[in-house]
Coordinates of C-alpha atoms in Angstrom, one line a residue:
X19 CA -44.0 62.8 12.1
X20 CA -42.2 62.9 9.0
X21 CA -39.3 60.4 7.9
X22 CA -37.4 60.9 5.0
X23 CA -35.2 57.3 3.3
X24 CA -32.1 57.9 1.5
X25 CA -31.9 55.9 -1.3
X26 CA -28.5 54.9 -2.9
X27 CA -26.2 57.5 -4.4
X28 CA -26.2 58.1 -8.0
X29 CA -24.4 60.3 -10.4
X30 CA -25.5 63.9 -10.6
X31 CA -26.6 63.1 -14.6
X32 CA -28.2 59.9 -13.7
X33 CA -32.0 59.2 -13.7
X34 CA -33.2 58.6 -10.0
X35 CA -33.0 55.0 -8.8
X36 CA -36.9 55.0 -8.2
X37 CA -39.3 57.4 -8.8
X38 CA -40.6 57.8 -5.7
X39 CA -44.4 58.7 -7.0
X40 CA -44.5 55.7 -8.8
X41 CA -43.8 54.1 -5.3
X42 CA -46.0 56.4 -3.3
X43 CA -49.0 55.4 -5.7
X44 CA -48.6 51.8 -5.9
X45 CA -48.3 52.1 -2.0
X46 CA -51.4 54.0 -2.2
X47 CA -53.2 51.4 -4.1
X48 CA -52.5 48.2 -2.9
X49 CA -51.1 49.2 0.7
X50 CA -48.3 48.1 2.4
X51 CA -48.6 44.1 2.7
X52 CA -48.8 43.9 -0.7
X53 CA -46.7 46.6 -2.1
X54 CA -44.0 44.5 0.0
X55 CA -45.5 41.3 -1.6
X56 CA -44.8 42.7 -4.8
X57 CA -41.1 44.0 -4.2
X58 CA -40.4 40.6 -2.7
X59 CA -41.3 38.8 -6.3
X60 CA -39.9 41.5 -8.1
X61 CA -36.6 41.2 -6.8
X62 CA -36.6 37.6 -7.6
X63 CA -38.1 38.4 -11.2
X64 CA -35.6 41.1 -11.6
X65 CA -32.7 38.8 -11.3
X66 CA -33.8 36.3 -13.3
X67 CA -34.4 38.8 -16.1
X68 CA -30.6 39.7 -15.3
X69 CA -29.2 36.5 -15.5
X70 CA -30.8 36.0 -19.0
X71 CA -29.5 39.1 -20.2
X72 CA -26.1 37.7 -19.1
X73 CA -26.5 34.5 -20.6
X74 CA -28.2 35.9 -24.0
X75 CA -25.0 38.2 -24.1
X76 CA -22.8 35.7 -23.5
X77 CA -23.6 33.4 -26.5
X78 CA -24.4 36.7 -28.9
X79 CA -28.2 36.0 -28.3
X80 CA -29.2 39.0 -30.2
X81 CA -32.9 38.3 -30.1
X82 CA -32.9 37.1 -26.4
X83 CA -30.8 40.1 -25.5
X84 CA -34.0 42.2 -27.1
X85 CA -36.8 40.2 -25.6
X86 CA -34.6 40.3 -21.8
X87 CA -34.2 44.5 -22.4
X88 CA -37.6 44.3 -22.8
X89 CA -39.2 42.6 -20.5
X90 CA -37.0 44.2 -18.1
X91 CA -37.8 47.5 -19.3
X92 CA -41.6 47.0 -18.8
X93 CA -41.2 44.9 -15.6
X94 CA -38.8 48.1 -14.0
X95 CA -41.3 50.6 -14.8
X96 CA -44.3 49.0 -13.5
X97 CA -42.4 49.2 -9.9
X98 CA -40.7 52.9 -10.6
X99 CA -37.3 52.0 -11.0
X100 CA -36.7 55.1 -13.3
X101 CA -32.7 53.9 -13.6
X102 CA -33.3 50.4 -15.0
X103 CA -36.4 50.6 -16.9
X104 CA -34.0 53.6 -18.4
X105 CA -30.9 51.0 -19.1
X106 CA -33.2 48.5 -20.5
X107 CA -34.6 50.9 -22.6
X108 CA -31.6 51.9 -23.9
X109 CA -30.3 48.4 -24.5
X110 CA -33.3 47.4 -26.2
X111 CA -32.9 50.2 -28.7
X112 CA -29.2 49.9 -29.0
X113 CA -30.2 45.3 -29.8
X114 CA -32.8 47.0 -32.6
X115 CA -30.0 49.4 -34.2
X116 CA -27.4 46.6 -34.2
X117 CA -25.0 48.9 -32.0
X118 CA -22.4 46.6 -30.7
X119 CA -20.6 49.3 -28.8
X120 CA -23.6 50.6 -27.8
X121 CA -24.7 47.1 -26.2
X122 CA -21.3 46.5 -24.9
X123 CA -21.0 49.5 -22.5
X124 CA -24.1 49.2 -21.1
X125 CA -23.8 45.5 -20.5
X126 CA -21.1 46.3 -18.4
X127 CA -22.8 49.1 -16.4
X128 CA -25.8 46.7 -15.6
X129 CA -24.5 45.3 -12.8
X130 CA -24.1 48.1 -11.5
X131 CA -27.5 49.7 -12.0
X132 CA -29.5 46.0 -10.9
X133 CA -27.3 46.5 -7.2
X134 CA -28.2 49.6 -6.9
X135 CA -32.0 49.0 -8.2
X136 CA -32.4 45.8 -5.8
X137 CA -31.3 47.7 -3.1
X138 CA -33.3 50.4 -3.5
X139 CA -36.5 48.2 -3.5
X140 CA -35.2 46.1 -0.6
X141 CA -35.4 50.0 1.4
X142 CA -38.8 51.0 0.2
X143 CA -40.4 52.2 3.5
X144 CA -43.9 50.2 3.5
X145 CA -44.7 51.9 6.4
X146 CA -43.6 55.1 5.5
X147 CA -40.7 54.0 8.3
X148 CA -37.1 52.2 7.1
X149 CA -37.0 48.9 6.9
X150 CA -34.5 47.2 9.7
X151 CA -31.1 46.6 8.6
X152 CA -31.4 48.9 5.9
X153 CA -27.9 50.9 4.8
X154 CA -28.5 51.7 1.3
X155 CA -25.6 54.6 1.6
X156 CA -23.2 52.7 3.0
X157 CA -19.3 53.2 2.6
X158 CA -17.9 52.2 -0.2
X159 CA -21.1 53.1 -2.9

């Protein structure tokens, strides 16, 4: 029997939260235990590299602003998430050209894009069923 998972909504011209063949494979490889192992630490790993984005952008930490796109970029797509690794990548490039504006509007979309990145890990199906509790579509997003 087949299940399928709905992962949170995006905007038609978005890139997909996660790419689900990056999941399938790492799933694949390491099994389900340790795939949710993984996602556990990531999460964790995630947010920290969030917060010091924040913080480097708070004090106009140009180099920490790089090194935290970075590190984010390479951390996201390691685990498939296609959106962030995306937004890092863009704010990485935008720290090396010196584009303020450029920076700026992504800064303020990252929350969004972490929420909806975190959440779609916390709903990656280890056993090919949903998690428990799991409402990635619910009202409101």
């Amino acid at each position: 029997m087949s299940m399928t998972v709905t992962l949170p909504k995006v905007e038609n011209n978005a890139p997909p939260v996660l790419d689900r063949d990056v999941v399938e494979s790492l799933r694949a490889d390491l099994g389900a235990e340790r795939l949710g192992d993984i996602i556990a630490t990531a999460c964790v790993s995630l947010t920290e590299l969030g917060q010091r984005l924040e913080q480097a952008w708070q004090v106009g930490d140009m180099n920490g602003i790089g090194r935290s796109a970075h590190m984010l970029k390479s951390s996201a797509s390691a685990l498939g998430c296609a959106a962030l690794r995306l937004h890092a990548l863009g704010l990485e490039r935008a720290t090396k050209a010196g584009n303020i504006t450029k920076m700026e509007g992504l800064m303020k979309g990252a929350p969004q894009v972490f929420q909806r990145t975190l959440a779609a890990l916390s709903c990656v199906p280890l056993n090919r069923m949903p998690q428990l509790g799991c409402r990635p579509n619910s009202p409101g997003e």
